PDB file of C-alpha atoms and ligand atoms in Angstrom:
ATOM      1  CA  MET A   1      25.981  -4.741   1.966  1.00 40.00           C
ATOM      2  CA  ALA A   2      22.407  -3.691   0.574  1.00 46.00           C
ATOM      3  CA  VAL A   3      22.760  -0.791  -1.643  1.00 47.00           C
ATOM      4  CA  THR A   4      19.359   1.335  -2.272  1.00 46.00           C
ATOM      5  CA  LEU A   5      19.405   3.414  -5.506  1.00 47.00           C
ATOM      6  CA  PRO A   6      18.162   6.957  -5.025  1.00 51.00           C
ATOM      7  CA  GLY A   7      14.388   6.904  -5.586  1.00 55.00           C
ATOM      8  CA  ALA A   8      14.326   3.205  -5.934  1.00 53.00           C
ATOM      9  CA  GLU A   9      11.120   3.030  -3.644  1.00 59.00           C
ATOM     10  CA  ASP A  10       9.444   5.099  -6.247  1.00 62.00           C
ATOM     11  CA  HIS A  11       9.306   2.258  -8.633  1.00 65.00           C
ATOM     12  CA  ALA A  12       6.882   0.303  -6.161  1.00 86.00           C
ATOM     13  CA  VAL A  13       4.286   3.254  -6.427  1.00 95.00           C
ATOM     14  CA  ASP A  14       1.266   1.852  -8.514  1.00 97.00           C
ATOM     15  CA  VAL A  15       0.326   5.392  -9.947  1.00 98.00           C
ATOM     16  CA  ALA A  16      -2.635   4.025 -11.842  1.00 98.00           C
ATOM     17  CA  ALA A  17      -4.153   2.478  -8.892  1.00 98.00           C
ATOM     18  CA  ASN A  18      -3.537   5.616  -6.854  1.00 98.00           C
ATOM     19  CA  LEU A  19      -4.988   7.678  -9.692  1.00 98.00           C
ATOM     20  CA  ARG A  20      -8.014   5.563  -9.634  1.00 98.00           C
ATOM     21  CA  ALA A  21      -8.462   5.969  -5.857  1.00 98.00           C
ATOM     22  CA  VAL A  22      -8.045   9.858  -6.120  1.00 98.00           C
ATOM     23  CA  GLN A  23     -10.732   9.923  -8.879  1.00 98.00           C
ATOM     24  CA  ALA A  24     -13.038   7.699  -6.767  1.00 98.00           C
ATOM     25  CA  ARG A  25     -12.554  10.352  -3.997  1.00 98.00           C
ATOM     26  CA  ILE A  26     -13.418  13.296  -6.373  1.00 98.00           C
ATOM     27  CA  GLU A  27     -16.486  11.458  -7.725  1.00 98.00           C
ATOM     28  CA  ARG A  28     -17.781  10.715  -4.261  1.00 98.00           C
ATOM     29  CA  ALA A  29     -17.088  14.462  -3.130  1.00 98.00           C
ATOM     30  CA  CYS A  30     -18.982  15.559  -6.290  1.00 98.00           C
ATOM     31  CA  LEU A  31     -21.867  13.401  -5.640  1.00 98.00           C
ATOM     32  CA  GLU A  32     -22.119  14.726  -2.053  1.00 98.00           C
ATOM     33  CA  ALA A  33     -21.979  18.131  -3.381  1.00 98.00           C
ATOM     34  CA  GLY A  34     -24.484  17.544  -6.036  1.00 98.00           C
ATOM     35  CA  ARG A  35     -22.045  18.276  -8.802  1.00 98.00           C
ATOM     36  CA  PRO A  36     -21.145  16.285 -11.920  1.00 98.00           C
ATOM     37  CA  ALA A  37     -17.887  14.433 -11.558  1.00 97.00           C
ATOM     38  CA  SER A  38     -16.657  16.027 -14.806  1.00 97.00           C
ATOM     39  CA  SER A  39     -16.700  19.534 -13.216  1.00 98.00           C
ATOM     40  CA  VAL A  40     -13.572  18.781 -11.384  1.00 98.00           C
ATOM     41  CA  ARG A  41     -10.021  18.457 -12.992  1.00 98.00           C
ATOM     42  CA  LEU A  42      -7.289  16.327 -11.316  1.00 98.00           C
ATOM     43  CA  LEU A  43      -3.916  17.914 -11.789  1.00 99.00           C
ATOM     44  CA  PRO A  44      -1.195  15.504 -10.733  1.00 98.00           C
ATOM     45  CA  VAL A  45       1.612  17.247  -9.027  1.00 98.00           C
ATOM     46  CA  THR A  46       4.972  15.675  -9.670  1.00 98.00           C
ATOM     47  CA  LYS A  47       7.330  17.845  -7.711  1.00 98.00           C
ATOM     48  CA  THR A  48      10.450  15.968  -6.656  1.00 97.00           C
ATOM     49  CA  LYS A  49       9.265  12.788  -8.489  1.00 97.00           C
ATOM     50  CA  PRO A  50      11.106  11.081 -11.098  1.00 97.00           C
ATOM     51  CA  ALA A  51      10.299  10.750 -14.928  1.00 97.00           C
ATOM     52  CA  ALA A  52       9.397   7.048 -14.350  1.00 97.00           C
ATOM     53  CA  LEU A  53       6.448   8.036 -12.269  1.00 98.00           C
ATOM     54  CA  ILE A  54       5.348  10.796 -14.561  1.00 98.00           C
ATOM     55  CA  ASP A  55       5.475   8.364 -17.333  1.00 98.00           C
ATOM     56  CA  GLN A  56       3.067   6.151 -15.368  1.00 98.00           C
ATOM     57  CA  ALA A  57       0.645   9.040 -15.084  1.00 98.00           C
ATOM     58  CA  LEU A  58       0.989   9.806 -18.960  1.00 98.00           C
ATOM     59  CA  ALA A  59       0.033   6.116 -19.592  1.00 98.00           C
ATOM     60  CA  ALA A  60      -2.955   6.548 -17.385  1.00 98.00           C
ATOM     61  CA  GLY A  61      -4.262   9.411 -19.702  1.00 98.00           C
ATOM     62  CA  HIS A  62      -2.930  12.564 -17.645  1.00 98.00           C
ATOM     63  CA  HIS A  63      -1.197  15.225 -19.841  1.00 98.00           C
ATOM     64  CA  VAL A  64      -0.679  18.272 -17.468  1.00 98.00           C
ATOM     65  CA  PHE A  65       1.536  18.095 -14.489  1.00 98.00           C
ATOM     66  CA  GLY A  66       2.019  20.507 -11.574  1.00 98.00           C
ATOM     67  CA  GLU A  67       5.332  21.735 -10.288  1.00 98.00           C
ATOM     68  CA  ASN A  68       6.132  24.263  -7.650  1.00 98.00           C
ATOM     69  CA  THR A  69       9.472  25.526  -8.950  1.00 98.00           C
ATOM     70  CA  VAL A  70      10.302  26.903 -12.308  1.00 98.00           C
ATOM     71  CA  GLN A  71      13.647  25.288 -12.161  1.00 98.00           C
ATOM     72  CA  GLU A  72      12.241  21.762 -11.758  1.00 98.00           C
ATOM     73  CA  LEU A  73       9.397  22.370 -14.271  1.00 98.00           C
ATOM     74  CA  ALA A  74      11.991  23.485 -16.973  1.00 98.00           C
ATOM     75  CA  GLN A  75      14.161  20.432 -16.280  1.00 98.00           C
ATOM     76  CA  LYS A  76      11.255  18.194 -16.764  1.00 98.00           C
ATOM     77  CA  ALA A  77       9.959  20.097 -19.746  1.00 98.00           C
ATOM     78  CA  ALA A  78      13.320  19.606 -21.451  1.00 98.00           C
ATOM     79  CA  HIS A  79      13.034  15.794 -20.505  1.00 98.00           C
ATOM     80  CA  TYR A  80       9.769  15.743 -22.498  1.00 98.00           C
ATOM     81  CA  ALA A  81      10.625  17.999 -25.091  1.00 95.00           C
ATOM     82  CA  GLY A  82       9.216  17.152 -28.522  1.00 91.00           C
ATOM     83  CA  ARG A  83       6.091  15.639 -26.953  1.00 94.00           C
ATOM     84  CA  ASP A  84       3.257  18.029 -27.655  1.00 91.00           C
ATOM     85  CA  ASP A  85       1.021  15.941 -25.396  1.00 96.00           C
ATOM     86  CA  VAL A  86       2.675  16.933 -22.195  1.00 98.00           C
ATOM     87  CA  ARG A  87       2.080  20.384 -20.559  1.00 98.00           C
ATOM     88  CA  TRP A  88       3.182  22.086 -17.346  1.00 98.00           C
ATOM     89  CA  ALA A  89       1.523  23.973 -14.668  1.00 99.00           C
ATOM     90  CA  LEU A  90       3.578  26.020 -12.305  1.00 99.00           C
ATOM     91  CA  ILE A  91       1.601  26.093  -9.054  1.00 98.00           C
ATOM     92  CA  GLY A  92       4.299  27.816  -6.750  1.00 98.00           C
ATOM     93  CA  HIS A  93       5.663  31.246  -6.224  1.00 97.00           C
ATOM     94  CA  LEU A  94       7.640  32.632  -9.178  1.00 98.00           C
ATOM     95  CA  GLN A  95      10.439  35.325  -8.822  1.00 98.00           C
ATOM     96  CA  THR A  96      10.485  38.046 -11.513  1.00 98.00           C
ATOM     97  CA  ASN A  97      13.927  37.406 -12.537  1.00 97.00           C
ATOM     98  CA  LYS A  98      12.746  33.745 -13.579  1.00 98.00           C
ATOM     99  CA  ALA A  99       9.692  34.633 -15.821  1.00 98.00           C
ATOM    100  CA  ARG A 100      11.620  33.717 -18.872  1.00 98.00           C
ATOM    101  CA  ASP A 101      11.650  30.174 -18.162  1.00 98.00           C
ATOM    102  CA  ALA A 102       7.934  30.179 -17.096  1.00 98.00           C
ATOM    103  CA  ALA A 103       6.993  31.957 -20.069  1.00 98.00           C
ATOM    104  CA  ARG A 104       8.979  29.311 -22.213  1.00 98.00           C
ATOM    105  CA  HIS A 105       7.798  25.997 -20.566  1.00 98.00           C
ATOM    106  CA  ALA A 106       4.491  26.540 -18.685  1.00 98.00           C
ATOM    107  CA  SER A 107       1.128  26.440 -19.888  1.00 98.00           C
ATOM    108  CA  GLU A 108      -0.537  27.347 -16.566  1.00 98.00           C
ATOM    109  CA  PHE A 109       0.561  29.634 -13.726  1.00 99.00           C
ATOM    110  CA  HIS A 110      -1.468  29.101 -10.535  1.00 98.00           C
ATOM    111  CA  ALA A 111       0.359  31.663  -8.313  1.00 98.00           C
ATOM    112  CA  LEU A 112       0.040  35.123  -9.822  1.00 98.00           C
ATOM    113  CA  ALA A 113       0.139  37.731  -7.210  1.00 98.00           C
ATOM    114  CA  SER A 114       2.069  40.805  -8.459  1.00 98.00           C
ATOM    115  CA  VAL A 115       1.593  43.246 -11.346  1.00 98.00           C
ATOM    116  CA  ARG A 116       5.389  43.445 -11.759  1.00 98.00           C
ATOM    117  CA  LEU A 117       5.520  39.841 -12.501  1.00 98.00           C
ATOM    118  CA  ALA A 118       2.536  40.113 -14.755  1.00 98.00           C
ATOM    119  CA  GLU A 119       4.484  42.793 -16.866  1.00 98.00           C
ATOM    120  CA  GLU A 120       7.572  40.568 -16.974  1.00 98.00           C
ATOM    121  CA  LEU A 121       5.592  37.571 -18.007  1.00 98.00           C
ATOM    122  CA  GLN A 122       3.660  39.572 -20.708  1.00 98.00           C
ATOM    123  CA  ARG A 123       7.277  40.597 -22.111  1.00 98.00           C
ATOM    124  CA  ARG A 124       8.716  37.113 -22.077  1.00 98.00           C
ATOM    125  CA  LEU A 125       5.579  35.813 -23.472  1.00 98.00           C
ATOM    126  CA  GLU A 126       5.564  38.107 -26.335  1.00 98.00           C
ATOM    127  CA  ALA A 127       9.078  37.459 -27.040  1.00 98.00           C
ATOM    128  CA  VAL A 128       8.370  33.613 -27.487  1.00 98.00           C
ATOM    129  CA  ASP A 129       4.962  34.057 -29.060  1.00 98.00           C
ATOM    130  CA  ARG A 130       2.969  32.215 -26.447  1.00 98.00           C
ATOM    131  CA  THR A 131       0.151  32.779 -23.957  1.00 98.00           C
ATOM    132  CA  LEU A 132      -0.203  31.539 -20.227  1.00 98.00           C
ATOM    133  CA  GLU A 133      -3.253  30.788 -18.345  1.00 98.00           C
ATOM    134  CA  VAL A 134      -3.094  32.391 -14.888  1.00 98.00           C
ATOM    135  CA  TRP A 135      -4.860  31.809 -11.632  1.00 98.00           C
ATOM    136  CA  ILE A 136      -4.614  34.752  -9.033  1.00 98.00           C
ATOM    137  CA  GLN A 137      -3.167  33.318  -5.615  1.00 98.00           C
ATOM    138  CA  VAL A 138      -5.138  34.339  -2.801  1.00 98.00           C
ATOM    139  CA  ASN A 139      -3.707  33.934   0.792  1.00 98.00           C
ATOM    140  CA  SER A 140      -7.078  32.601   2.456  1.00 97.00           C
ATOM    141  CA  SER A 141      -5.731  31.789   5.629  1.00 96.00           C
ATOM    142  CA  GLY A 142      -4.013  34.849   6.611  1.00 94.00           C
ATOM    143  CA  GLU A 143      -0.616  33.163   7.496  1.00 94.00           C
ATOM    144  CA  THR A 144       2.345  35.190   6.868  1.00 92.00           C
ATOM    145  CA  THR A 145       4.355  32.079   5.613  1.00 92.00           C
ATOM    146  CA  LYS A 146       1.792  31.783   2.620  1.00 92.00           C
ATOM    147  CA  PHE A 147       2.185  33.651  -0.593  1.00 95.00           C
ATOM    148  CA  GLY A 148      -0.892  35.258  -2.349  1.00 98.00           C
ATOM    149  CA  LEU A 149      -2.773  38.491  -2.166  1.00 98.00           C
ATOM    150  CA  PRO A 150      -4.865  39.374   0.896  1.00 98.00           C
ATOM    151  CA  PRO A 151      -8.637  38.770  -0.178  1.00 98.00           C
ATOM    152  CA  GLU A 152      -9.475  42.489  -0.098  1.00 98.00           C
ATOM    153  CA  GLN A 153      -6.809  43.188  -2.826  1.00 98.00           C
ATOM    154  CA  VAL A 154      -7.825  40.685  -5.285  1.00 98.00           C
ATOM    155  CA  THR A 155     -10.562  42.611  -7.231  1.00 98.00           C
ATOM    156  CA  SER A 156      -8.261  45.605  -7.860  1.00 98.00           C
ATOM    157  CA  PHE A 157      -5.270  43.206  -8.907  1.00 98.00           C
ATOM    158  CA  ALA A 158      -7.674  41.508 -11.270  1.00 98.00           C
ATOM    159  CA  ARG A 159      -8.592  44.763 -12.943  1.00 98.00           C
ATOM    160  CA  ALA A 160      -4.995  45.598 -13.179  1.00 98.00           C
ATOM    161  CA  LEU A 161      -4.383  42.551 -15.457  1.00 98.00           C
ATOM    162  CA  ALA A 162      -6.371  44.233 -18.338  1.00 97.00           C
ATOM    163  CA  PRO A 163      -3.310  45.358 -20.311  1.00 97.00           C
ATOM    164  CA  PHE A 164      -1.656  41.949 -20.252  1.00 98.00           C
ATOM    165  CA  ASP A 165      -3.144  40.085 -23.301  1.00 98.00           C
ATOM    166  CA  ARG A 166      -0.730  37.173 -23.127  1.00 98.00           C
ATOM    167  CA  LEU A 167      -2.188  36.283 -19.780  1.00 98.00           C
ATOM    168  CA  VAL A 168      -5.302  34.425 -20.012  1.00 98.00           C
ATOM    169  CA  PRO A 169      -7.273  34.696 -16.647  1.00 98.00           C
ATOM    170  CA  ARG A 170      -8.776  31.440 -15.521  1.00 98.00           C
ATOM    171  CA  GLY A 171      -9.704  32.020 -11.871  1.00 98.00           C
ATOM    172  CA  LEU A 172      -8.434  31.755  -8.155  1.00 98.00           C
ATOM    173  CA  MET A 173      -6.054  29.622  -6.330  1.00 98.00           C
ATOM    174  CA  THR A 174      -5.330  29.131  -2.733  1.00 98.00           C
ATOM    175  CA  LEU A 175      -3.735  26.711  -0.218  1.00 98.00           C
ATOM    176  CA  ALA A 176      -5.874  26.345   2.874  1.00 97.00           C
ATOM    177  CA  VAL A 177      -4.573  26.320   6.312  1.00 96.00           C
ATOM    178  CA  ASP A 178      -2.751  23.058   7.065  1.00 93.00           C
ATOM    179  CA  SER A 179      -4.881  22.023  10.001  1.00 94.00           C
ATOM    180  CA  ASP A 180      -7.093  19.235  11.443  1.00 94.00           C
ATOM    181  CA  ASP A 181      -9.820  21.740  12.047  1.00 96.00           C
ATOM    182  CA  ARG A 182     -12.295  21.306   9.301  1.00 96.00           C
ATOM    183  CA  ALA A 183     -14.039  24.540   9.967  1.00 97.00           C
ATOM    184  CA  ALA A 184     -10.869  26.557   9.498  1.00 97.00           C
ATOM    185  CA  VAL A 185      -9.974  24.777   6.287  1.00 97.00           C
ATOM    186  CA  SER A 186     -13.641  25.439   4.946  1.00 98.00           C
ATOM    187  CA  ALA A 187     -13.335  29.155   5.906  1.00 98.00           C
ATOM    188  CA  CYS A 188     -10.470  29.310   3.588  1.00 98.00           C
ATOM    189  CA  PHE A 189     -12.216  27.771   0.569  1.00 98.00           C
ATOM    190  CA  ALA A 190     -15.408  29.506   1.310  1.00 98.00           C
ATOM    191  CA  LYS A 191     -13.484  32.881   1.069  1.00 98.00           C
ATOM    192  CA  ILE A 192     -12.405  31.980  -2.486  1.00 98.00           C
ATOM    193  CA  GLN A 193     -15.975  31.072  -3.485  1.00 98.00           C
ATOM    194  CA  GLU A 194     -17.056  34.469  -2.199  1.00 98.00           C
ATOM    195  CA  LEU A 195     -14.171  36.415  -4.038  1.00 98.00           C
ATOM    196  CA  GLN A 196     -15.159  34.602  -7.337  1.00 98.00           C
ATOM    197  CA  ARG A 197     -18.909  35.714  -6.850  1.00 97.00           C
ATOM    198  CA  ASP A 198     -17.651  39.308  -6.429  1.00 97.00           C
ATOM    199  CA  LEU A 199     -15.457  39.003  -9.578  1.00 98.00           C
ATOM    200  CA  ARG A 200     -18.370  37.740 -11.476  1.00 97.00           C
ATOM    201  CA  ASP A 201     -20.963  40.145 -10.138  1.00 96.00           C
ATOM    202  CA  GLN A 202     -18.563  43.144 -11.015  1.00 96.00           C
ATOM    203  CA  GLN A 203     -17.688  41.636 -14.497  1.00 96.00           C
ATOM    204  CA  VAL A 204     -13.962  42.002 -13.828  1.00 95.00           C
ATOM    205  CA  LEU A 205     -12.376  41.662 -17.059  1.00 95.00           C
ATOM    206  CA  GLY A 206     -15.389  40.272 -18.618  1.00 88.00           C
ATOM    207  CA  CYS A 207     -14.522  36.515 -18.088  1.00 92.00           C
ATOM    208  CA  GLY A 208     -16.013  34.170 -15.833  1.00 93.00           C
ATOM    209  CA  TRP A 209     -13.149  33.356 -13.379  1.00 97.00           C
ATOM    210  CA  ASP A 210     -14.586  29.905 -13.732  1.00 97.00           C
ATOM    211  CA  ASP A 211     -11.571  27.833 -12.408  1.00 98.00           C
ATOM    212  CA  LEU A 212     -10.982  27.479  -8.472  1.00 98.00           C
ATOM    213  CA  SER A 213      -7.775  25.740  -8.097  1.00 98.00           C
ATOM    214  CA  MET A 214      -7.964  24.315  -4.501  1.00 98.00           C
ATOM    215  CA  GLY A 215      -7.744  21.128  -2.613  1.00 98.00           C
ATOM    216  CA  MET A 216      -4.547  18.788  -2.261  1.00 98.00           C
ATOM    217  CA  SER A 217      -4.157  15.283  -1.026  1.00 98.00           C
ATOM    218  CA  GLY A 218      -5.374  16.089   2.541  1.00 97.00           C
ATOM    219  CA  ASP A 219      -8.357  18.420   1.835  1.00 97.00           C
ATOM    220  CA  LEU A 220      -9.800  17.714  -1.669  1.00 98.00           C
ATOM    221  CA  GLU A 221     -13.408  16.876  -0.421  1.00 98.00           C
ATOM    222  CA  LEU A 222     -13.795  20.272   1.397  1.00 98.00           C
ATOM    223  CA  ALA A 223     -12.457  21.842  -1.435  1.00 98.00           C
ATOM    224  CA  ILE A 224     -14.866  20.328  -3.902  1.00 98.00           C
ATOM    225  CA  SER A 225     -17.782  20.964  -1.353  1.00 98.00           C
ATOM    226  CA  HIS A 226     -16.906  24.660  -1.769  1.00 98.00           C
ATOM    227  CA  GLY A 227     -16.730  24.887  -5.697  1.00 98.00           C
ATOM    228  CA  ALA A 228     -13.041  23.647  -6.340  1.00 98.00           C
ATOM    229  CA  THR A 229     -12.746  22.921 -10.011  1.00 98.00           C
ATOM    230  CA  THR A 230      -9.080  21.955 -10.290  1.00 98.00           C
ATOM    231  CA  VAL A 231      -7.423  19.790  -7.356  1.00 98.00           C
ATOM    232  CA  ARG A 232      -3.802  19.691  -7.183  1.00 98.00           C
ATOM    233  CA  ILE A 233      -2.751  16.322  -6.015  1.00 98.00           C
ATOM    234  CA  GLY A 234       0.744  15.063  -5.235  1.00 98.00           C
ATOM    235  CA  THR A 235       1.232  12.583  -2.438  1.00 98.00           C
ATOM    236  CA  ALA A 236      -1.934  10.656  -2.744  1.00 98.00           C
ATOM    237  CA  ILE A 237      -0.968   9.768  -6.448  1.00 98.00           C
ATOM    238  CA  PHE A 238       2.929   9.490  -6.264  1.00 98.00           C
ATOM    239  CA  GLY A 239       3.727   8.820  -2.640  1.00 97.00           C
ATOM    240  CA  GLY A 240       5.347  10.962   0.144  1.00 96.00           C
ATOM    241  CA  ARG A 241       8.112  13.370  -0.569  1.00 94.00           C
ATOM    242  CA  GLY A 242      10.523  12.249   2.286  1.00 80.00           C
TER     243      GLY A 242
HETATM  244  C1  LIG B 301       2.858  20.185  -3.432  1.00 86.64           C
HETATM  245  C2  LIG B 301       1.759  20.923  -3.673  1.00 86.64           C
HETATM  246  C3  LIG B 301       0.389  20.381  -3.904  1.00 86.64           C
HETATM  247  C4  LIG B 301      -0.042  18.907  -3.551  1.00 86.64           C
HETATM  248  O1  LIG B 301       0.192  18.602  -2.197  1.00 86.64           O
HETATM  249  P1  LIG B 301      -0.203  17.242  -1.785  1.00 86.64           P
HETATM  250  O2  LIG B 301      -0.508  17.285  -0.246  1.00 86.64           O
HETATM  251  O3  LIG B 301       1.113  16.403  -1.874  1.00 86.64           O
HETATM  252  O4  LIG B 301      -1.353  16.557  -2.532  1.00 86.64           O
HETATM  253  C5  LIG B 301      -0.527  21.254  -4.298  1.00 86.64           C
HETATM  254  N1  LIG B 301      -0.301  22.653  -4.435  1.00 86.64           N
HETATM  255  C6  LIG B 301       0.825  23.114  -4.190  1.00 86.64           C
HETATM  256  C7  LIG B 301       0.821  24.610  -4.546  1.00 86.64           C
HETATM  257  C8  LIG B 301       2.016  22.361  -3.776  1.00 86.64           C
HETATM  258  O5  LIG B 301       3.020  22.919  -3.922  1.00 86.64           O
END
């Protein structure tokens, strides 16, 4: 009887080759958008994937990895504890009562959308004397299943972050509608670019809101054409998640 070890299929994944292919997609999209390839950061998303695959990405020169739950992020951070060249980006929703683990283990948080959570993160970050780079998550599709602020609340929310000096605002994050309709996906990304312009025009918090975290395996080209500077890529690098 054949025995399949859990996750055995993962070892067949050639992470370095997949990273090269994704990087080539990024470069082509940048060329078409008239942007330098260096203006887009590839953030590998390792959720549900084992350390063996993360090790391959590390060997290929990547040092920041995205996870969508703080539980899994904390587990993986513990696995790599003591390695100061590995950092973690929490890219999914965070409950206020789990702010402590995020404050301890995450360097980036891409899904900030509540002042109460900002307060709690500030308190927890002070306790461990750390800072956290944050992106405001925007619900650009209007779908009720998605987290994030409605676009019209983003500017006032951004202003409300002023007291939290442990949170370093980097920009905006969104998930576009999951659809084959390119126009609908584009509209989501265009909205984020427009919000970025508003924040800059009004000089909110006096920072540039320079980073737009948007684009995944299926829509990174469209995101880059609308100004994405961080693309969060899982499937195209590490394979499907079953
Ligand atoms: C899983 C995930 C991604 C990566 O999605 P892929 O389609 O696998 O590239 C990006 N962003 C968030 C918030 C995710 O949860």
